[in-house]
Amino acid sequence: MSKGTYYITTPIYYPSDKLHIGHAYCTVATDAMARYKRLTGCEVMFLTGTDEHGQKIEDKAKAAGVSPQQFVDNIVKGERGILDLWKLMNISNDRFIRTTDDYHVKSIQRIFRRMYENGDIYKGKYVGKYCKPCESFWTESQLVDGKCPDCGGEVQDAEEEAYFFRASKYAQRVRKLLTETDFLQPASRVNEMVNNFIDCEGGLQDLCVSRTSFKWGVPVDFDEKHVVYVWLDALFNYMTALGFENDRYDDLDKFWPADVHFVGKEIVRFHAIYWPAFLMSLDLPLPKHVYGHGWLVMDGGKMSKSKGNVVDPYILAERFGVDALRFFLLRTFPFGSDGNFSNELLINTINVDLANDLGNLVSRSAAMVEKYFGGTLPKTGVSEDIDGELVSMAGTLRGRYEAQMEKFQFQNALEEVFKVIARANKYIDETGPWILAKDESRKGRLATVLYNLLETVRICAVLLTPFMPDSVEKIFTQIGASEDEQTWDSAETFGVLHDGVTVCKGDAIFPRIDAKKELEELDRLQEAAKAAVKPAIPPVTIEEFAKVKLQACKVISCENVPKSDKLLKFTLDDGSGRERQILSGIAKYYKPGELVGKTVLACTNLPPRKMMGQESCGMIISAVSGDDLKLVILDDGIPAGAELC
Ligand code: ME8
């Protein structure tokens, strides 16, 4: 019987680049919550997707020489793209929305028009600052040291005719929502929002919700010069994906308002201030909660594509298994706070929690049933006082776990489970099954001990299902649990596992990892992956290529450039009868003397430019691999001035 509906969402990610482990973190958390709710009997709608419009995408597509649509299609649907990643990570989303989906675009046009017609969107002039990577407008007073308060990057002056949303009109209602309800979680994020954006000087400012400086967006249908601001376009995804202002879907009544939007802390502002205000403008019910989770950081800084310090979830999932990675992400970091990611921590968690504690418990328990009873446990019934603590801990675990899951405290929920697992391992040492096995008259007692172990494993496995869906199936097979013994209801009480259960010993579910070897290998793989990610270079036509003049040049002299560690100054014979001077940043790799007399390759039709006050007329060609650089040295028999064709 359904225990009601549950609607949960991730942010819709920008397909401006491949996603990294930070995106996987939020999506895995959302997936665990969705699976947990399904386990408890709810009818769940789990939505994720991609936020595909905006100037950043337009710029990236241009740099790659493809259309914005081709660009995002490749990142979303291409090999090892976003859809592949979620499949690999075993993400159980029910729907996937792309803001370029036709139905969404049309819905946004209708929504924008409705807000214009009700007077909450009006035309004005935008003067302020714009941060391109964040697609955010800022007023002068919001900048931190003149930089974007979100990413710390440079901002640009911006002035243009634009449509505005009357956010100011809703300031007090939003303030009330934040301060008097548990809408925004964790509660620690409330003050920052209220102080910085509502109670600040000038109060909550109206929000600029259209742009005219680029095209890649949803056109305002009554004023086609404008495209809708990406955040208005993006936030409404949570409703258009259910059929709001479109007939592609029709489950808005069933699932709206959302139970929770999981979002990273840097976009809480949009979800906790503007999103409710937009909904208030249309008189729509508000989502029940927004949860602002913390960041995965590396060496203290946010992992982000622009910083280039990202970890590729493909590499980790493929090496350690998807379940181990999913588990690690939610077991290690408290969801509301930042967490420092490292490969050492990942390997350590797998070895300690999964290989040692859980893995050993499962394999030892099944192996003992096999060894002492040929695989099938006889009827039990010889309890002793020492069983009490384990039986009670495992029998009441579900309640403690549930309390944490309902608060999105995945780390604490898992901690409860692992306390019981640790208790069970201790129970093996306390009861000493190998000693009981030596005494025929104690076989009944031995059977009870082993039953208690299998039963504890069963309850823990049910509760681990949202985190490690594939591995728990293997555990259920190994301990012989029937389908009925894998349900939420069955985890409420101790003693559900059927009498006479037959185990099925299998391979180790979580093999131990050789940390040192694996860390070296990971470093190597991550470096190789980084090196392989070259900025996309647009294809050139043969005519364009033919414009580049590459010539053999003899090095007449070569010397260091004063005050520069990098530059060498070359005087070259390019066959023209005149000497050519080129400066090249290769001083780290060559001593000036060793190049005199060599025949090098140079591009000779670049416009001259000044470097360190000296003119450079062309570029000497070298080959670069990782940190290594070698000049392309030609055969001495090639005369100066010979052209490459
Ligand atoms: O902001 N640690 O998309 P986005 C933890 N399109 N989580 C991280 C993370 C990190 N280092 N890096 C990213 C956008 N995330 C908008 C959202 S919603 C209507 C529009 C996660 O591709 C985190 O959940 O920049 C963060 O909020 C989200 O990815 C941002 O993804």
XYZ file of C-alpha atoms and ligand atoms in Angstrom:
676
model
C 0.000 0.000 0.000
C 1.391 3.416 -0.938
C 2.435 5.615 1.961
C 1.760 8.739 -0.090
C 3.829 10.459 -2.719
C 7.293 11.933 -2.491
C 8.855 14.354 -4.967
C 12.596 14.978 -4.805
C 14.954 16.781 -7.174
C 18.625 17.483 -7.834
C 19.783 20.780 -9.312
C 19.732 20.592 -13.078
C 23.411 20.690 -13.984
C 25.080 22.867 -16.607
C 26.274 20.737 -19.501
C 29.151 23.130 -20.069
C 31.659 20.405 -19.286
C 31.803 16.830 -18.067
C 30.392 16.436 -14.588
C 32.695 15.656 -11.666
C 32.455 13.894 -8.336
C 30.754 16.936 -6.714
C 27.789 16.573 -9.065
C 27.779 12.836 -8.480
C 27.709 13.499 -4.731
C 24.444 15.445 -4.884
C 22.865 13.033 -7.345
C 23.842 9.988 -5.279
C 22.406 11.595 -2.134
C 19.166 12.339 -3.952
C 19.100 8.799 -5.288
C 19.619 7.323 -1.822
C 16.756 9.417 -0.484
C 14.503 8.432 -3.396
C 15.325 4.751 -2.937
C 14.761 5.026 0.800
C 11.331 6.554 0.256
C 10.436 3.855 -2.268
C 11.604 1.222 0.206
C 9.299 2.631 2.858
C 6.367 2.379 0.439
C 6.061 5.894 -0.981
C 5.280 6.580 -4.595
C 8.346 8.569 -5.589
C 9.079 11.036 -8.347
C 12.808 11.638 -8.637
C 13.783 14.315 -11.140
C 17.173 15.342 -12.421
C 18.273 17.006 -15.634
C 20.351 19.659 -17.341
C 20.270 23.449 -17.471
C 21.276 24.043 -21.050
C 20.841 27.714 -21.871
C 22.954 30.761 -21.170
C 25.941 32.680 -22.337
C 28.501 30.278 -20.932
C 27.188 27.446 -23.084
C 26.934 29.726 -26.104
C 30.572 30.767 -25.650
C 31.791 27.209 -25.147
C 29.954 25.978 -28.210
C 31.460 28.775 -30.251
C 34.945 27.910 -29.065
C 34.309 24.292 -30.029
C 33.035 25.320 -33.466
C 29.650 23.661 -33.037
C 26.115 24.883 -32.419
C 25.023 25.247 -28.779
C 22.535 22.418 -29.281
C 25.211 20.109 -30.699
C 27.487 21.076 -27.854
C 25.007 20.229 -25.092
C 23.753 17.116 -26.892
C 27.269 15.777 -26.856
C 27.780 16.431 -23.141
C 24.372 15.069 -22.197
C 23.929 12.144 -24.574
C 27.443 11.515 -25.897
C 29.740 8.724 -24.830
C 30.562 9.039 -21.129
C 28.189 11.968 -20.996
C 25.782 12.861 -18.222
C 23.195 10.191 -19.053
C 25.919 7.528 -19.188
C 27.279 8.721 -15.859
C 23.932 8.414 -14.111
C 23.451 4.966 -15.595
C 26.858 3.907 -14.357
C 26.163 5.321 -10.894
C 22.894 3.372 -10.760
C 20.790 6.524 -10.418
C 17.096 5.679 -10.325
C 15.640 8.981 -11.552
C 12.109 8.716 -12.880
C 12.462 11.662 -15.200
C 15.228 13.656 -16.854
C 14.503 17.179 -18.002
C 16.567 19.229 -20.419
C 15.744 22.924 -20.535
C 16.040 22.750 -24.318
C 13.160 20.255 -24.403
C 10.462 21.751 -26.498
C 7.725 21.428 -23.901
C 9.850 23.205 -21.292
C 10.719 26.084 -23.637
C 7.041 26.674 -24.420
C 6.120 26.468 -20.745
C 8.737 29.066 -19.839
C 7.370 31.431 -22.467
C 3.902 31.066 -20.970
C 5.192 31.528 -17.427
C 7.119 34.668 -18.377
C 4.052 36.087 -20.099
C 1.844 35.335 -17.096
C 4.192 37.163 -14.769
C 4.377 40.062 -17.219
C 0.621 40.217 -17.458
C 0.131 40.156 -13.704
C 2.559 43.060 -13.393
C 5.345 41.245 -11.562
C 7.633 41.430 -14.575
C 8.223 44.920 -15.973
C 10.602 46.523 -18.459
C 13.492 48.629 -17.185
C 17.192 49.195 -17.635
C 19.868 47.062 -16.130
C 23.023 48.675 -14.814
C 25.332 46.536 -12.772
C 27.846 43.743 -12.862
C 27.612 40.351 -14.462
C 29.530 37.175 -13.658
C 29.660 34.995 -16.733
C 30.623 31.631 -15.183
C 27.829 31.947 -12.591
C 25.323 33.554 -14.990
C 24.599 35.993 -12.165
C 23.931 39.703 -11.967
C 25.210 41.601 -8.987
C 24.827 45.080 -7.676
C 28.004 46.920 -6.794
C 27.289 46.457 -3.071
C 26.994 42.694 -3.377
C 30.490 42.250 -4.814
C 33.235 41.041 -2.520
C 36.450 42.953 -3.178
C 35.041 43.875 -6.547
C 34.667 40.206 -7.464
C 31.746 37.798 -7.810
C 30.628 36.808 -4.284
C 29.888 33.234 -5.430
C 32.976 32.213 -7.350
C 35.395 35.052 -6.616
C 35.857 35.608 -10.358
C 36.013 38.809 -12.382
C 32.749 40.580 -13.154
C 31.914 42.771 -16.122
C 29.991 46.029 -16.407
C 26.566 45.436 -17.802
C 23.950 47.907 -18.965
C 21.006 47.094 -21.128
C 17.255 47.241 -21.507
C 15.861 44.347 -19.556
C 12.823 42.879 -17.898
C 12.762 42.781 -14.122
C 10.943 40.620 -11.655
C 9.424 42.429 -8.659
C 11.250 40.378 -6.050
C 11.065 43.330 -3.657
C 7.288 42.900 -3.457
C 7.730 39.439 -1.939
C 10.625 40.242 0.395
C 8.617 40.095 3.599
C 6.748 36.930 2.674
C 10.009 35.224 1.774
C 11.566 36.505 4.976
C 8.741 34.942 6.972
C 9.101 31.685 5.083
C 12.782 31.536 5.938
C 12.602 32.637 9.540
C 9.328 31.118 10.693
C 9.255 27.741 8.962
C 11.690 24.895 8.348
C 11.569 25.518 4.596
C 15.336 26.057 4.315
C 17.606 23.425 5.795
C 19.982 23.083 7.462
C 18.703 25.946 9.606
C 22.247 27.310 9.814
C 21.846 28.630 6.257
C 18.880 30.865 7.100
C 20.735 33.802 8.643
C 23.096 34.200 5.754
C 20.213 34.392 3.295
C 18.156 36.829 5.357
C 21.075 39.085 6.302
C 22.736 39.212 2.906
C 19.768 39.423 0.620
C 16.697 40.669 2.505
C 17.808 42.658 5.535
C 20.720 44.169 3.613
C 21.031 47.818 2.632
C 18.320 48.577 0.092
C 16.486 45.323 0.877
C 15.742 42.597 -1.630
C 16.348 44.021 -5.090
C 14.195 43.332 -8.117
C 15.805 40.693 -10.269
C 16.817 41.142 -13.875
C 15.127 38.290 -15.741
C 15.959 38.846 -19.397
C 19.041 39.394 -21.535
C 19.656 40.851 -24.961
C 23.413 40.353 -25.251
C 23.245 36.729 -26.379
C 20.774 34.469 -28.123
C 21.063 31.028 -26.550
C 18.030 31.032 -24.312
C 14.262 30.900 -24.311
C 13.042 33.860 -26.375
C 10.525 36.143 -24.682
C 7.707 35.508 -27.132
C 6.280 39.019 -27.017
C 9.670 40.732 -27.308
C 12.021 38.482 -29.240
C 15.128 40.610 -28.685
C 15.165 39.224 -25.168
C 15.917 35.766 -23.885
C 14.700 34.659 -20.473
C 17.314 34.772 -17.711
C 18.682 31.255 -17.193
C 17.728 31.048 -13.536
C 14.046 31.747 -14.193
C 14.194 29.228 -17.032
C 16.013 26.688 -14.839
C 14.059 26.946 -11.591
C 10.726 26.266 -13.230
C 12.061 22.923 -14.465
C 10.865 21.451 -11.186
C 7.291 22.150 -12.266
C 7.355 21.930 -16.050
C 8.706 18.383 -15.664
C 5.391 17.523 -14.021
C 3.281 19.221 -16.679
C 3.028 22.813 -15.453
C 1.986 24.957 -18.444
C 2.322 22.012 -20.832
C 0.578 18.774 -21.652
C 3.684 16.632 -21.997
C 3.104 15.374 -18.436
C 0.102 15.448 -16.180
C 1.242 14.653 -12.666
C 1.512 18.128 -11.246
C -1.436 17.619 -8.922
C -0.027 14.349 -7.755
C 3.532 15.463 -6.951
C 3.589 19.245 -6.519
C 4.630 20.761 -4.124
C 8.000 19.038 -4.048
C 8.994 17.454 -0.771
C 12.577 18.605 -1.113
C 15.003 20.178 -3.548
C 18.578 19.108 -2.834
C 20.975 21.847 -3.944
C 24.566 22.846 -3.290
C 25.039 25.696 -0.828
C 26.144 28.144 -3.544
C 22.726 28.054 -5.191
C 20.640 28.223 -2.027
C 20.052 31.913 -2.777
C 18.165 31.113 -5.964
C 16.163 28.323 -4.380
C 15.345 29.946 -1.067
C 14.642 33.502 -2.202
C 13.795 33.859 -5.881
C 12.158 30.486 -6.405
C 9.558 31.005 -3.649
C 9.021 34.573 -4.851
C 8.358 33.389 -8.430
C 5.874 30.863 -7.096
C 4.188 33.469 -4.907
C 3.782 35.652 -7.961
C 1.816 32.882 -9.672
C -0.019 31.901 -6.511
C 1.427 28.431 -6.558
C 2.186 26.177 -3.596
C 5.788 26.344 -2.386
C 8.104 23.339 -2.126
C 8.174 21.914 1.381
C 11.944 22.062 1.802
C 15.146 23.210 0.196
C 18.220 21.476 1.550
C 21.544 23.230 0.918
C 24.250 20.587 1.078
C 27.961 21.230 1.530
C 30.762 21.024 -1.014
C 33.350 18.412 -1.655
C 36.567 20.323 -1.398
C 40.108 19.434 -2.303
C 42.954 20.961 -0.359
C 40.491 23.428 1.125
C 39.079 24.757 -2.175
C 35.794 23.892 -3.881
C 36.198 21.292 -6.532
C 35.130 22.991 -9.706
C 35.550 22.745 -13.413
C 36.927 26.245 -13.712
C 39.671 25.520 -11.164
C 40.566 22.258 -12.888
C 40.830 20.360 -9.571
C 38.040 17.957 -10.360
C 37.867 14.240 -9.695
C 36.382 12.055 -12.396
C 33.680 9.776 -10.983
C 34.143 7.361 -13.903
C 37.667 6.505 -12.843
C 36.667 5.873 -9.232
C 33.509 3.918 -10.007
C 35.286 1.741 -12.506
C 38.165 0.944 -10.150
C 36.316 0.487 -6.868
C 32.783 -0.329 -7.898
C 29.801 1.963 -8.016
C 28.399 0.889 -4.674
C 31.646 1.479 -2.834
C 31.838 4.976 -4.284
C 28.197 5.761 -3.508
C 28.656 4.496 0.012
C 31.854 6.442 0.566
C 30.270 9.736 -0.483
C 27.393 9.470 1.960
C 29.169 7.704 4.809
C 32.126 10.058 5.026
C 30.800 13.594 4.764
C 27.959 15.138 6.792
C 25.506 16.226 4.108
C 25.087 19.783 5.349
C 28.818 20.578 5.654
C 31.840 20.653 3.392
C 33.978 17.548 3.155
C 37.584 17.183 2.140
C 37.826 14.620 -0.622
C 40.889 12.448 -0.983
C 41.683 9.129 -2.589
C 43.265 7.969 0.709
C 40.007 8.558 2.535
C 38.067 6.699 -0.129
C 40.334 3.660 0.007
C 40.405 3.710 3.780
C 36.611 3.786 4.016
C 36.302 0.891 1.594
C 38.874 -1.149 3.488
C 37.614 -0.445 6.991
C 33.828 -0.294 6.645
C 33.152 -2.408 3.619
C 35.943 -4.992 3.376
C 36.681 -5.430 7.078
C 33.499 -4.742 8.981
C 30.595 -5.508 6.668
C 32.310 -7.800 4.164
C 33.914 -9.948 6.823
C 30.721 -10.204 8.827
C 28.814 -11.477 5.809
C 31.469 -13.886 4.618
C 32.331 -15.243 8.067
C 28.664 -15.770 8.952
C 27.861 -17.572 5.704
C 31.109 -19.550 5.823
C 30.394 -20.802 9.357
C 26.891 -21.946 8.426
C 28.440 -23.816 5.526
C 31.267 -25.281 7.555
C 29.353 -26.339 10.646
C 25.932 -27.163 9.167
C 26.588 -27.912 5.495
C 24.951 -24.613 4.479
C 21.493 -25.008 6.069
C 20.804 -23.867 9.625
C 18.782 -26.253 11.763
C 15.966 -24.997 13.990
C 17.342 -22.787 16.680
C 16.250 -21.981 20.182
C 19.119 -21.820 22.643
C 19.357 -18.155 23.582
C 21.711 -16.776 26.186
C 21.933 -13.412 27.942
C 24.865 -12.421 25.834
C 22.560 -12.293 22.788
C 20.458 -9.554 24.355
C 22.456 -6.515 23.368
C 22.914 -7.503 19.724
C 19.297 -8.593 19.330
C 18.042 -5.393 20.843
C 20.402 -3.139 18.871
C 19.526 -4.793 15.564
C 15.836 -5.007 16.438
C 15.559 -1.279 17.107
C 17.939 -0.138 14.393
C 15.268 0.747 11.855
C 13.756 3.433 14.072
C 17.085 5.131 14.701
C 17.999 4.930 11.029
C 14.645 6.309 9.951
C 14.947 9.301 12.264
C 18.239 10.245 10.597
C 17.081 9.583 7.041
C 14.052 11.795 7.549
C 16.467 14.619 8.422
C 18.680 13.830 5.376
C 21.482 12.862 7.742
C 22.888 10.034 5.654
C 26.156 9.879 7.524
C 24.371 9.416 10.841
C 21.971 6.840 9.423
C 24.935 4.823 8.160
C 26.722 5.295 11.457
C 23.766 3.630 13.212
C 23.990 0.672 10.838
C 27.741 0.339 11.265
C 27.466 0.421 15.048
C 25.311 -2.684 14.784
C 27.751 -4.286 12.342
C 30.608 -3.627 14.783
C 28.510 -5.096 17.588
C 27.908 -8.240 15.525
C 31.616 -8.683 14.832
C 32.266 -8.383 18.548
C 29.523 -10.945 19.181
C 31.425 -13.466 17.060
C 34.457 -13.064 19.311
C 32.335 -13.203 22.469
C 30.418 -16.330 21.522
C 33.308 -18.162 19.812
C 31.367 -20.281 17.315
C 34.506 -22.334 16.538
C 34.581 -23.461 20.187
C 30.862 -24.267 20.240
C 31.378 -26.287 17.052
C 33.735 -28.660 18.822
C 31.012 -29.748 21.248
C 28.199 -31.787 19.675
C 25.847 -30.971 22.586
C 26.161 -27.243 21.834
C 25.047 -27.457 18.218
C 21.689 -25.835 19.120
C 23.473 -22.921 20.710
C 25.801 -22.643 17.731
C 22.787 -22.515 15.412
C 21.294 -19.646 17.456
C 24.528 -17.678 17.367
C 24.774 -18.073 13.609
C 21.103 -17.252 13.163
C 21.560 -14.042 15.146
C 24.442 -13.100 12.901
C 22.550 -13.762 9.681
C 19.529 -11.916 11.004
C 21.630 -8.890 11.948
C 23.194 -8.906 8.499
C 19.726 -9.105 6.958
C 18.381 -6.083 8.828
C 21.485 -4.068 8.046
C 21.311 -5.061 4.387
C 17.696 -3.899 4.104
C 18.696 -0.520 5.487
C 21.745 -0.303 3.227
C 19.602 -0.870 0.127
C 19.246 2.842 -0.729
C 23.024 3.275 -0.598
C 24.342 0.104 -2.233
C 21.484 -1.441 -4.193
C 23.563 -4.008 -6.107
C 25.734 -5.156 -3.231
C 22.836 -5.778 -0.879
C 21.343 -8.108 -3.462
C 24.526 -10.160 -3.278
C 24.336 -10.093 0.513
C 20.725 -11.293 0.480
C 21.745 -14.151 -1.824
C 24.656 -15.121 0.401
C 22.572 -15.214 3.582
C 19.611 -16.890 1.868
C 17.035 -14.139 2.617
C 13.772 -14.527 0.700
C 12.072 -11.585 -1.038
C 9.762 -11.015 1.932
C 12.779 -10.777 4.160
C 14.234 -7.876 2.181
C 11.428 -5.375 2.767
C 11.170 -2.288 4.937
C 8.515 -3.943 7.092
C 10.709 -6.982 7.613
C 13.480 -4.781 9.031
C 11.307 -3.576 11.890
C 11.735 -6.656 14.054
C 14.448 -9.128 14.862
C 13.718 -12.769 14.070
C 12.076 -12.541 10.673
C 14.635 -14.642 8.772
C 13.032 -18.071 8.227
C 14.079 -21.123 10.154
C 16.158 -23.554 8.186
C 17.680 -20.862 6.016
C 20.222 -21.999 3.424
C 23.230 -19.788 2.799
C 25.076 -19.489 -0.458
C 28.692 -18.626 0.099
C 30.073 -16.422 -2.661
C 33.055 -14.289 -3.542
C 34.083 -11.431 -1.260
C 31.617 -8.622 -1.974
C 34.086 -5.875 -1.133
C 37.648 -7.034 -1.793
C 40.365 -5.350 0.245
C 42.405 -2.756 -1.594
C 46.185 -2.484 -1.557
C 46.219 1.206 -0.654
C 49.754 2.086 -1.698
C 49.577 0.423 -5.088
C 46.120 1.738 -5.769
C 46.986 5.322 -4.846
C 49.872 5.324 -7.295
C 47.679 3.894 -10.007
C 44.939 6.452 -9.293
C 47.379 9.324 -9.487
C 48.585 8.010 -12.807
C 45.054 7.611 -14.176
C 43.903 10.998 -12.955
C 46.926 12.708 -14.469
C 46.396 10.898 -17.757
C 42.731 11.868 -17.764
C 43.623 15.497 -17.090
C 46.157 15.502 -19.897
C 43.590 13.996 -22.241
C 41.111 16.801 -21.602
C 42.306 19.282 -24.154
C 40.150 22.270 -24.923
C 37.998 21.440 -27.906
C 39.500 22.982 -31.018
C 37.176 23.776 -33.856
C 37.950 22.023 -37.135
C 39.730 24.138 -39.768
C 39.173 24.040 -43.494
C 42.067 23.265 -45.838
C 41.928 26.895 -46.986
C 42.314 28.110 -43.409
C 45.167 25.692 -42.798
C 46.910 26.863 -45.994
C 47.081 30.381 -44.572
C 49.627 29.281 -41.991
C 53.170 29.710 -43.308
C 55.591 27.213 -41.786
C 59.239 27.537 -42.784
C 62.570 25.952 -41.999
C 64.878 28.478 -40.285
C 68.561 28.223 -39.329
C 69.475 29.478 -35.863
C 72.151 32.160 -36.307
C 72.274 33.078 -32.634
C 70.302 32.458 -29.481
C 70.478 34.254 -26.139
C 68.604 34.733 -22.884
C 66.306 37.741 -22.558
C 67.304 39.962 -19.619
C 64.913 39.740 -16.621
C 63.013 36.817 -18.120
C 63.251 33.216 -16.858
C 61.184 31.981 -19.716
C 62.237 33.649 -22.931
C 65.010 32.893 -25.400
C 65.725 35.343 -28.223
C 66.497 33.726 -31.591
C 68.077 35.362 -34.608
C 67.150 33.232 -37.583
C 67.971 32.878 -41.240
C 64.593 32.368 -42.922
C 66.004 32.329 -46.461
C 64.767 35.848 -47.253
C 68.177 37.449 -46.952
C 67.018 39.392 -43.866
C 67.416 38.221 -40.315
C 64.264 37.318 -38.399
C 63.931 37.700 -34.633
C 61.642 35.393 -32.696
C 61.193 35.132 -28.930
C 60.192 31.785 -27.542
C 59.227 30.745 -23.992
C 61.498 27.719 -23.841
C 64.359 28.875 -21.625
C 63.399 26.210 -19.091
C 64.154 23.492 -21.605
C 67.212 24.653 -23.578
C 70.480 26.439 -23.032
C 70.940 29.130 -25.706
C 74.263 27.740 -26.927
C 72.995 24.288 -27.775
C 70.622 25.541 -30.457
C 72.961 27.597 -32.622
C 73.291 26.093 -36.112
C 70.171 23.933 -35.785
C 67.364 23.971 -38.333
C 64.064 24.698 -36.626
C 60.491 25.051 -37.791
C 58.742 28.399 -37.435
C 55.449 29.996 -38.288
C 56.521 33.150 -40.128
C 53.304 34.934 -40.986
C 52.055 35.767 -37.513
C 51.751 39.503 -36.861
C 54.792 40.816 -34.943
C 54.273 41.352 -31.225
C 56.284 42.725 -28.343
C 57.471 40.504 -25.503
C 59.492 42.021 -22.649
C 59.913 45.120 -24.826
C 61.400 43.205 -27.747
C 59.790 42.375 -31.048
C 58.978 38.794 -31.936
C 58.147 37.991 -35.556
C 56.693 34.512 -35.603
C 56.646 31.397 -33.501
C 59.086 28.534 -33.254
C 57.271 25.219 -33.231
C 57.822 22.710 -30.450
C 56.195 19.469 -29.384
C 54.680 19.306 -25.901
C 53.786 16.231 -23.924
C 52.713 16.735 -20.301
C 55.499 18.761 -18.694
C 57.991 17.907 -21.389
C 58.842 20.114 -24.360
C 61.095 19.523 -27.369
C 61.752 21.828 -30.280
C 60.904 20.370 -33.666
C 64.401 20.128 -35.161
C 64.583 19.534 -38.895
C 67.163 17.724 -40.985
C 70.169 19.992 -41.616
C 69.877 19.257 -45.321
C 66.676 21.294 -45.489
C 67.569 24.801 -46.693
C 66.550 27.933 -44.789
C 63.254 29.260 -46.092
C 61.912 25.880 -47.295
C 58.166 25.893 -46.761
C 56.108 23.112 -45.277
C 53.195 22.130 -47.470
O 24.386 25.514 -10.503
N 30.755 19.590 -4.055
O 24.572 23.868 -12.098
P 26.040 23.255 -11.823
C 29.474 19.238 -3.897
N 22.538 24.840 -13.392
N 28.519 19.451 -4.805
C 28.878 20.028 -5.949
C 30.209 20.423 -6.203
C 31.171 20.181 -5.188
N 32.457 20.489 -5.318
N 30.255 20.974 -7.423
C 28.982 20.915 -7.926
C 23.986 24.914 -11.486
N 28.156 20.342 -7.035
C 22.638 25.289 -12.055
C 21.562 24.713 -11.185
S 18.987 24.318 -10.564
C 17.541 24.983 -11.025
C 20.164 25.061 -11.610
C 26.712 20.097 -7.197
O 26.341 22.358 -12.981
C 25.910 20.886 -6.178
O 24.683 20.242 -5.955
O 26.992 24.334 -11.511
C 25.727 22.205 -6.895
O 24.682 22.999 -6.415
C 25.461 21.723 -8.304
O 26.306 20.582 -8.460
C 25.770 22.817 -9.301
O 25.811 22.312 -10.578
